[in-house]
Short mmCIF file of C-alpha atoms in Angstrom, two decimals:
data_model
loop_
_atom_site.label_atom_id
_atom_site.label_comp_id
_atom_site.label_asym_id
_atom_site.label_seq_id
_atom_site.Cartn_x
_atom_site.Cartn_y
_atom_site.Cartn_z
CA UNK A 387 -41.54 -75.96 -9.06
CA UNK A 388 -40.01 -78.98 -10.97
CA UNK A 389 -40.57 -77.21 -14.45
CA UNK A 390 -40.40 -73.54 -14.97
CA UNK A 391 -42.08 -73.13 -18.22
CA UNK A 392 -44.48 -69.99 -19.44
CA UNK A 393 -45.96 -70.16 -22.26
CA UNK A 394 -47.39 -66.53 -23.70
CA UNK A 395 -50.44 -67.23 -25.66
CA UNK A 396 -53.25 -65.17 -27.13
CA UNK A 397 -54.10 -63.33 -30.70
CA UNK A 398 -52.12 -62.00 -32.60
CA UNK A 399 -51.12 -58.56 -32.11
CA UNK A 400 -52.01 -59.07 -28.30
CA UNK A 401 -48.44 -58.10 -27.30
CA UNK A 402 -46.73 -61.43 -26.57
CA UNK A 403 -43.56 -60.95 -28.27
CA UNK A 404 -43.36 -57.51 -26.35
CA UNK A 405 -44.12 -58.61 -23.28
CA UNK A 406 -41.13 -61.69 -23.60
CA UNK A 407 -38.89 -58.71 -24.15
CA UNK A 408 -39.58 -56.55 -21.50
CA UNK A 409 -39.68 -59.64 -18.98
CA UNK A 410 -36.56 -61.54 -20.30
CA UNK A 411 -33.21 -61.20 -19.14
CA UNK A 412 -31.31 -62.66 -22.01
CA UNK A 413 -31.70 -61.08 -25.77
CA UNK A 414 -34.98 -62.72 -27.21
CA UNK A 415 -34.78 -65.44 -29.51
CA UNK A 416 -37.32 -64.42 -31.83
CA UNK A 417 -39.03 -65.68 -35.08
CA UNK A 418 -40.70 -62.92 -36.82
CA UNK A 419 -41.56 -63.21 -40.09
CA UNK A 420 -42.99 -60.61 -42.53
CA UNK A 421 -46.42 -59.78 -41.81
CA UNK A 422 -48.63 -60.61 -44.96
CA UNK A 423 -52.09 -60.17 -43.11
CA UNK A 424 -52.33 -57.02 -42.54
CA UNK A 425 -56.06 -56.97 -42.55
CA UNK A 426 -56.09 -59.67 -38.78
CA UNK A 427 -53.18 -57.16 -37.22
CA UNK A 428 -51.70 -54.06 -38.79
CA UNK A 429 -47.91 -54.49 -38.05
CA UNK A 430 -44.76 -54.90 -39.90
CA UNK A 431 -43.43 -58.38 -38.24
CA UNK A 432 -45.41 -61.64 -36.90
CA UNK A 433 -44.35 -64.80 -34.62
CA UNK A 434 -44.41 -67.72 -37.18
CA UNK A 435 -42.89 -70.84 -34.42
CA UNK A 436 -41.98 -69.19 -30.64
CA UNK A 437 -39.99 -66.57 -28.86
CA UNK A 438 -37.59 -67.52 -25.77
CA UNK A 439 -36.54 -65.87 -23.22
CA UNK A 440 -35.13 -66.64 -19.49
CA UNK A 441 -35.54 -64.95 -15.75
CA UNK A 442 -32.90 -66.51 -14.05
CA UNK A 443 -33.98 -67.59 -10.31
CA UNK A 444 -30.72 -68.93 -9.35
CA UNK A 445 -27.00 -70.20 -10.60
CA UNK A 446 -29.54 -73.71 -12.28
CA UNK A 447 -32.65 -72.34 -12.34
CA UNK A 448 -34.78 -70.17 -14.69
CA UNK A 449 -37.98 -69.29 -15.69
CA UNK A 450 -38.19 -69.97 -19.69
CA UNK A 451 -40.70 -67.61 -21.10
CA UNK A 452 -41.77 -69.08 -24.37
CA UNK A 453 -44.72 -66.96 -26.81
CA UNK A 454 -46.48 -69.08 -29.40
CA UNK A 455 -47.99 -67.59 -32.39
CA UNK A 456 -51.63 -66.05 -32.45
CA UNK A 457 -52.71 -66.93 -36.06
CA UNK A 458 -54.68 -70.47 -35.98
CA UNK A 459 -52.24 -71.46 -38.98
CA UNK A 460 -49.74 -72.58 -36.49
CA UNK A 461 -51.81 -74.00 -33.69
CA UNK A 462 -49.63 -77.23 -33.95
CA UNK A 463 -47.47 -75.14 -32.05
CA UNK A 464 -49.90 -74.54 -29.25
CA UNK A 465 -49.93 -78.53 -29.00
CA UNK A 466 -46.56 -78.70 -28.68
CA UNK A 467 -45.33 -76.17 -26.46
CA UNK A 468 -48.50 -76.25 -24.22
CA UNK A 469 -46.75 -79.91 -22.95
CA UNK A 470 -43.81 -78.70 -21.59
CA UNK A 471 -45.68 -75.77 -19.60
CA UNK A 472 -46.70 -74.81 -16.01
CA UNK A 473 -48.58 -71.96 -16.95
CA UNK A 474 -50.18 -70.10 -19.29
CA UNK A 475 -50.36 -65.82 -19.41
CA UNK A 476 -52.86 -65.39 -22.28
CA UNK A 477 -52.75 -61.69 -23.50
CA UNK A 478 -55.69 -59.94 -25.27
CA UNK A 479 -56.19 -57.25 -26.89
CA UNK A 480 -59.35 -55.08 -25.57
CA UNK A 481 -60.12 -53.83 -28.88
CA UNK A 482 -60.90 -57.32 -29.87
CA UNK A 483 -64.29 -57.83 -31.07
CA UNK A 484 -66.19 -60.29 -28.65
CA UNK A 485 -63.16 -60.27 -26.03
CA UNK A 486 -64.94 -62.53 -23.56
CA UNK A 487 -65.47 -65.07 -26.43
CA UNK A 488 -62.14 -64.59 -27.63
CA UNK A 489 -60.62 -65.45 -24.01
CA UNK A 490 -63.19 -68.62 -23.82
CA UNK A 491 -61.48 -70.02 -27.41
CA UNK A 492 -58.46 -69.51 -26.46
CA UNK A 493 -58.85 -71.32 -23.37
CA UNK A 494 -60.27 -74.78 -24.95
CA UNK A 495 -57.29 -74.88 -26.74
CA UNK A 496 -55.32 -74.52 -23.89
CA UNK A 497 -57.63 -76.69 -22.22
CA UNK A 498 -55.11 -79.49 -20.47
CA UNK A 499 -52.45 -76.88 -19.74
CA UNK A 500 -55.21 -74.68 -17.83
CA UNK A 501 -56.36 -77.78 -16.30
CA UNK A 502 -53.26 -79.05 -14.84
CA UNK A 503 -51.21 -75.55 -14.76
CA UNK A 504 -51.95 -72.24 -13.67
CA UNK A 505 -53.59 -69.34 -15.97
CA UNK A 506 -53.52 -65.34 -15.86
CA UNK A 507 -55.20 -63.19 -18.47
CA UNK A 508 -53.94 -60.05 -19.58
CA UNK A 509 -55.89 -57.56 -21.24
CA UNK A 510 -53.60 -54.94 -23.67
CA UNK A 511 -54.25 -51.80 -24.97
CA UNK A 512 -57.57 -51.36 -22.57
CA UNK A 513 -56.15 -47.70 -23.09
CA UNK A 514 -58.49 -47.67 -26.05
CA UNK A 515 -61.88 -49.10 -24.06
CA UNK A 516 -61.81 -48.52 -20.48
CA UNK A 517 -62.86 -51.18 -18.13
CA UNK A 518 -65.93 -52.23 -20.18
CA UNK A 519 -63.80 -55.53 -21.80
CA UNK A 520 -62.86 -56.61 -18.54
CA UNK A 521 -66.19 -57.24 -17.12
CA UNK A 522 -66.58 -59.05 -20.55
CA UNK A 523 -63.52 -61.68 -19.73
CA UNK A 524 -64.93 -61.82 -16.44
CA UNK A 525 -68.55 -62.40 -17.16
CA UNK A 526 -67.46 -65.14 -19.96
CA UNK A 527 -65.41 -67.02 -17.73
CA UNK A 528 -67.71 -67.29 -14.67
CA UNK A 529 -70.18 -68.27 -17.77
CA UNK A 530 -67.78 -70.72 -19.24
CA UNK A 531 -65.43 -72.05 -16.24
CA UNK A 532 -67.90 -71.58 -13.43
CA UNK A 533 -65.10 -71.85 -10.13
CA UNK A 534 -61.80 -72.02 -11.91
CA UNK A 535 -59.59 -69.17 -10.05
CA UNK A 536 -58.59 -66.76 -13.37
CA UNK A 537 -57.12 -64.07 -12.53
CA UNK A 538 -57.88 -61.09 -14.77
CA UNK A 539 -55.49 -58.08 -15.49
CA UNK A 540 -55.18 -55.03 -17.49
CA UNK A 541 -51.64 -54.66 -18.73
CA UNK A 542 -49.45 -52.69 -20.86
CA UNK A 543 -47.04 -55.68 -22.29
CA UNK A 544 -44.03 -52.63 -22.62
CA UNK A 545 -44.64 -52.25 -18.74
CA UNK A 546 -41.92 -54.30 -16.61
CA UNK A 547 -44.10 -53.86 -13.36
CA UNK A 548 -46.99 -54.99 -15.66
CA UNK A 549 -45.78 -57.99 -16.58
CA UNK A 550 -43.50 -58.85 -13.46
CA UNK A 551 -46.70 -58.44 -11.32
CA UNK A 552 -48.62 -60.58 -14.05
CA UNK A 553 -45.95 -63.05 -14.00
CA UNK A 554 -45.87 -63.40 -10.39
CA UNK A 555 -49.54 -63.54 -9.61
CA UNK A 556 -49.47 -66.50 -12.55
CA UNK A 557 -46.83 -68.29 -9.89
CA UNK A 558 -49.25 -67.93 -7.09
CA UNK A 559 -52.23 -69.07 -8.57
CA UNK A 560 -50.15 -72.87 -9.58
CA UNK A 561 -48.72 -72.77 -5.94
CA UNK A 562 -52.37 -72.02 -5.06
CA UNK A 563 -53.67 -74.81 -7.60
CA UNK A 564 -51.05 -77.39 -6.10
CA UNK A 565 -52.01 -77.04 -3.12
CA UNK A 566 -55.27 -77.11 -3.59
CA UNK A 567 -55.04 -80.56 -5.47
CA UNK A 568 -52.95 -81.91 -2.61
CA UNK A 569 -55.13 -81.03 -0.31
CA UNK A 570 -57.91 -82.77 -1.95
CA UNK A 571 -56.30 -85.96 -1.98
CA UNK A 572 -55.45 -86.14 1.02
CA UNK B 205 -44.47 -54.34 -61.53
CA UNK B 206 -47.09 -52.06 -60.64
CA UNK B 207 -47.17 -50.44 -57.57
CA UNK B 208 -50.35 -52.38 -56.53
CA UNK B 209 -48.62 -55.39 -57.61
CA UNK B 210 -45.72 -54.53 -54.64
CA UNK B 211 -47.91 -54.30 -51.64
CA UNK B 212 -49.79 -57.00 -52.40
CA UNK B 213 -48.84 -60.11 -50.78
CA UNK B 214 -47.58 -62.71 -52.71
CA UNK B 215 -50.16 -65.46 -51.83
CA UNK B 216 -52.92 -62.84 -53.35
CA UNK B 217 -50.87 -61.60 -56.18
CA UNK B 218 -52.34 -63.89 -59.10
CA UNK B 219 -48.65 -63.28 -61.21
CA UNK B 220 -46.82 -64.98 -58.46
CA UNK B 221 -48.71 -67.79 -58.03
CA UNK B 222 -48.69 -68.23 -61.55
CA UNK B 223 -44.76 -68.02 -61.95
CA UNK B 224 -44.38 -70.17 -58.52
CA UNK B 225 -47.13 -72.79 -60.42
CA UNK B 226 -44.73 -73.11 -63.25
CA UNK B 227 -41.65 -72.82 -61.15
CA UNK B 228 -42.82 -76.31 -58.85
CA UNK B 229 -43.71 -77.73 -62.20
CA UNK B 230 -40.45 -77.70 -63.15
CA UNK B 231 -39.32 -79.07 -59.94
CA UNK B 232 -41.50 -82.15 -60.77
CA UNK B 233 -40.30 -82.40 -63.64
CA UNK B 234 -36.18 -82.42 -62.52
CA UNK B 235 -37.37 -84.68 -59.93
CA UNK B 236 -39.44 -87.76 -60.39
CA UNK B 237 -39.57 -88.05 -56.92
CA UNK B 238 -41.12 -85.61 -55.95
CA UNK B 239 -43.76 -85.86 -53.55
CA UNK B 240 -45.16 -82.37 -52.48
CA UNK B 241 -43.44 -79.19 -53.22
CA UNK B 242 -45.11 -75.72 -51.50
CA UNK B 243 -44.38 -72.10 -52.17
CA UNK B 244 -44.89 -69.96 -48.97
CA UNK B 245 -44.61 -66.55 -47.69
CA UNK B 246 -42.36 -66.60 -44.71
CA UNK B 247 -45.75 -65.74 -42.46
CA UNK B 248 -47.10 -69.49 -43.29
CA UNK B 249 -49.14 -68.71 -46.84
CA UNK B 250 -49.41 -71.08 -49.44
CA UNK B 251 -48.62 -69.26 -52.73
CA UNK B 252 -48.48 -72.66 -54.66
CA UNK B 253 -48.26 -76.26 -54.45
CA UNK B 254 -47.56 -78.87 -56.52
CA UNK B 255 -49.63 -80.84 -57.53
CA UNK B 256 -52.36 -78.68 -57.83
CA UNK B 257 -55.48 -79.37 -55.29
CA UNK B 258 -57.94 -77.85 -53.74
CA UNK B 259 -57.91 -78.32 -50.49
CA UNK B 260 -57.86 -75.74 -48.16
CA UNK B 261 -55.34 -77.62 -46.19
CA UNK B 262 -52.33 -75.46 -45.20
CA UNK B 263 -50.18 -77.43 -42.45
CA UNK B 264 -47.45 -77.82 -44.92
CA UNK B 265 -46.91 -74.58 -45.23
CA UNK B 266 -47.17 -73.15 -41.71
CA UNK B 267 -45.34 -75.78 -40.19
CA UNK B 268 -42.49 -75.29 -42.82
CA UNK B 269 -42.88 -71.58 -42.01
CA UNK B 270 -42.17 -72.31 -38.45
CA UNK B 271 -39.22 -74.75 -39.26
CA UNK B 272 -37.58 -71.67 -41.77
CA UNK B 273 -37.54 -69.31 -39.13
CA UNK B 274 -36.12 -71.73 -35.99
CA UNK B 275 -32.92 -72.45 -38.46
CA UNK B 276 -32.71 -69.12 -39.58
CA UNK B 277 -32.91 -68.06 -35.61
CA UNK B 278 -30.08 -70.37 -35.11
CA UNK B 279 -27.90 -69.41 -37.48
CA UNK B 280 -28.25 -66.10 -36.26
CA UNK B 281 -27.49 -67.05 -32.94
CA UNK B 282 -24.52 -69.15 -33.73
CA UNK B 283 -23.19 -66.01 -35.76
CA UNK B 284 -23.33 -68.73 -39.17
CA UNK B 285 -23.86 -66.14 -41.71
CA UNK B 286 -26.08 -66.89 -43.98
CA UNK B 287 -28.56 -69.93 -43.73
CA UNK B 288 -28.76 -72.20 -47.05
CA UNK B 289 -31.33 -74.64 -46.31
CA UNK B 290 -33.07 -77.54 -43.72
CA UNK B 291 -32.94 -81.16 -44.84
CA UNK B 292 -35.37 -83.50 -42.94
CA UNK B 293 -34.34 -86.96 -43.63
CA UNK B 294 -36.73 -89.83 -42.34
CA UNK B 295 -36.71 -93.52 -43.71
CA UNK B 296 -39.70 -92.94 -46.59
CA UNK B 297 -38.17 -90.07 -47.62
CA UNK B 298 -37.01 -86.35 -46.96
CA UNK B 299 -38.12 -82.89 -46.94
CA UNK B 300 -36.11 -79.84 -47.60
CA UNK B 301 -36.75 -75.99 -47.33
CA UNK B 302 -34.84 -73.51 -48.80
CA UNK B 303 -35.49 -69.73 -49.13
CA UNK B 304 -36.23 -67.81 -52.09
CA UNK B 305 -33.27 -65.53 -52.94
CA UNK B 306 -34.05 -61.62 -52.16
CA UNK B 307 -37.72 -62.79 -51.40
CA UNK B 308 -39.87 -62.97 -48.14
CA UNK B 309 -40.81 -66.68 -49.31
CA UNK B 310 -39.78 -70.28 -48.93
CA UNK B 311 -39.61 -73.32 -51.13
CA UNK B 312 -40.40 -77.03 -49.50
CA UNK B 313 -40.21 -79.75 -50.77
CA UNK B 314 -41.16 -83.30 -50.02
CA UNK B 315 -39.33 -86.25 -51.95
CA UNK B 316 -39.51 -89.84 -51.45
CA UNK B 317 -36.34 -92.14 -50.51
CA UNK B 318 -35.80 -92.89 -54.31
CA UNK B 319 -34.26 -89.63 -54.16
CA UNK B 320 -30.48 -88.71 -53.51
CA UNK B 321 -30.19 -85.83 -50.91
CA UNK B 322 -27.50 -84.12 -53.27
CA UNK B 323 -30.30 -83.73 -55.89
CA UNK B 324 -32.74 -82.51 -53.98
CA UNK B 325 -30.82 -79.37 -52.98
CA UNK B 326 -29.03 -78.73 -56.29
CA UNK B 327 -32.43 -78.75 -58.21
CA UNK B 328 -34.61 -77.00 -55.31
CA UNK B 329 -31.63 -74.07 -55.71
CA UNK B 330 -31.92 -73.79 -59.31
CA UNK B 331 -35.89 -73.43 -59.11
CA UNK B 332 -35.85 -71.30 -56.48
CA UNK B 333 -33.25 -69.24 -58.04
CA UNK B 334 -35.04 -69.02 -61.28
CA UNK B 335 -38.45 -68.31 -59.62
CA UNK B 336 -36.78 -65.56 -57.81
CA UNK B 337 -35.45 -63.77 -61.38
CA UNK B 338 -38.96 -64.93 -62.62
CA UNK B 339 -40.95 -62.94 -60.31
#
């Protein structure tokens, strides 16, 4: 991989900003700001430009986990950070309204990097719902990306083995990608 | 202050925007120059903007939002102490942002090249000091 970059993407109060923590193994750079909307997510803090944090693979090579934002307000960061990435983990929440919809938006405006990078989507808090959200995702992307390989998790972002295994299946599905695209033009 | 008045946010609470209305006034009025100035929450609300429009239109703010919070996350990391505020200088002209003493909100500003850096921060601090005793 020439480029380790992650991007964590999804609405807000998905768990993206958790799930950076519990992956990272530096102290998260975080940007939390004050959360005046209460009434879109019920918490104290929100991400208002991008969280960082780092798996080291090596003595010069690391994975940089970087979240974005959920609120729409500051989609100019999707544009920017979605450049630099390999792949995208886009966390839900399964209390969402319309969660396969949701998943579908999300993905058109991370159209080029789920065209050209890998994608994994993780479903939080599916504590609340049971399994009912996840044929939802499921049925909206076979209905909206008809043969793209998603895969589609349920995941606790405070979990390490959650998000390790969500994290590594996201690495395997670009290997499988790249190969996939090399082997078609050959 | 009522107690309503505290847990509403400041974007919604109709006497902040008026006192941030009159504070970028006054702004204008220090500084010819001025292009845009924004009030924002440090979430990415516009609480006011001069001049006055309707638009719906709220890049300014969110991306100064964003911009706030990387150079306060810097200064953290850098152990700095306590952030003062972000010049942007480009060749037609420069933007600065600079937080709202003791309040979850920023002040940016956009002023053309006819202005002098040096005024642009001491005026920005004494409105956004004043808006802050205002509130």
């Amino acid at each position: 991989m020439a480029e380790h970059v992650i991007l964590f993407a999804g609405p807000m109060g998905a768990g993206k900003t958790t799930a950076i923590r519990t992956l990272s193994e530096i102290e998260v750079v975080s940007t939390e700001a004050a959360n005046t909307d209460r009434e879109t997510a019920d918490k104290e803090t929100t991400t208002v430009a991008l969280d960082y944090g780092e798996i080291g693979l090596g003595p010069d090579d690391k994975v940089r986990l970087y979240g974005v934002p959920g609120q729409r307000r500051f989609d100019f960061m999707w544009t920017i950070m979605q450049e630099r990435a390999m792949g995208l983990i886009l966390l839900v929440h399964a209390d969402a309204p319309d969660v396969g919809s949701l998943v579908v938006e999300h993905l058109r405006e991370f159209e080029h990097l789920a065209r050209r990078g890998g994608v994994v989507v993780g479903i939080s808090r599916s504590d609340l719902t049971g399994p009912q959200p996840v044929n939802e995702v499921h049925a909206a992307l076979a209905g909206q990306l008809p043969g793209v390989l998603i895969p589609i998790f349920t995941v606790d972002p405070r979990d390490a083995g959650h998000m390790r295994m969500t994290l590594m299946t996201l690495i395997a599905n670009i290997e499988t990608r790249t190969a996939l695209t090399a082997g078609a033009t050959e | 202050m009522t107690d309503t008045a505290e847990l509403m946010p400041p974007h919604r609470d109709p006497h902040t925007v008026d006192i941030a209305h009159r504070a970028l006034a006054v702004l204008g009025e220090l500084s010819p120059s001025l292009g845009i100035a924004v009030v924002l929450t440090d979430d990415g609300f516009e609480v006011a903007r001069h001049p006055r429009r309707d638009s719906a239109d709220q890049r300014l703010a969110s991306m100064a939002s964003s911009l706030q919070a990387l150079s306060e996350a810097i200064v953290r990391e850098l152990r700095l102490g306590a952030p003062g505020y972000v010049i942007i200088e480009a060749t037609e002209g420069h933007v600065l942002l600079r937080r709202v003493p003791g309040r979850q909100m920023v002040l940016a500003a956009v002023f053309d090249s006819d202005e002098s850096v040096g005024k642009a921060i001491s005026v920005s601090r004494k409105v956004a000091e004043d808006f802050s005793a205002a509130i």
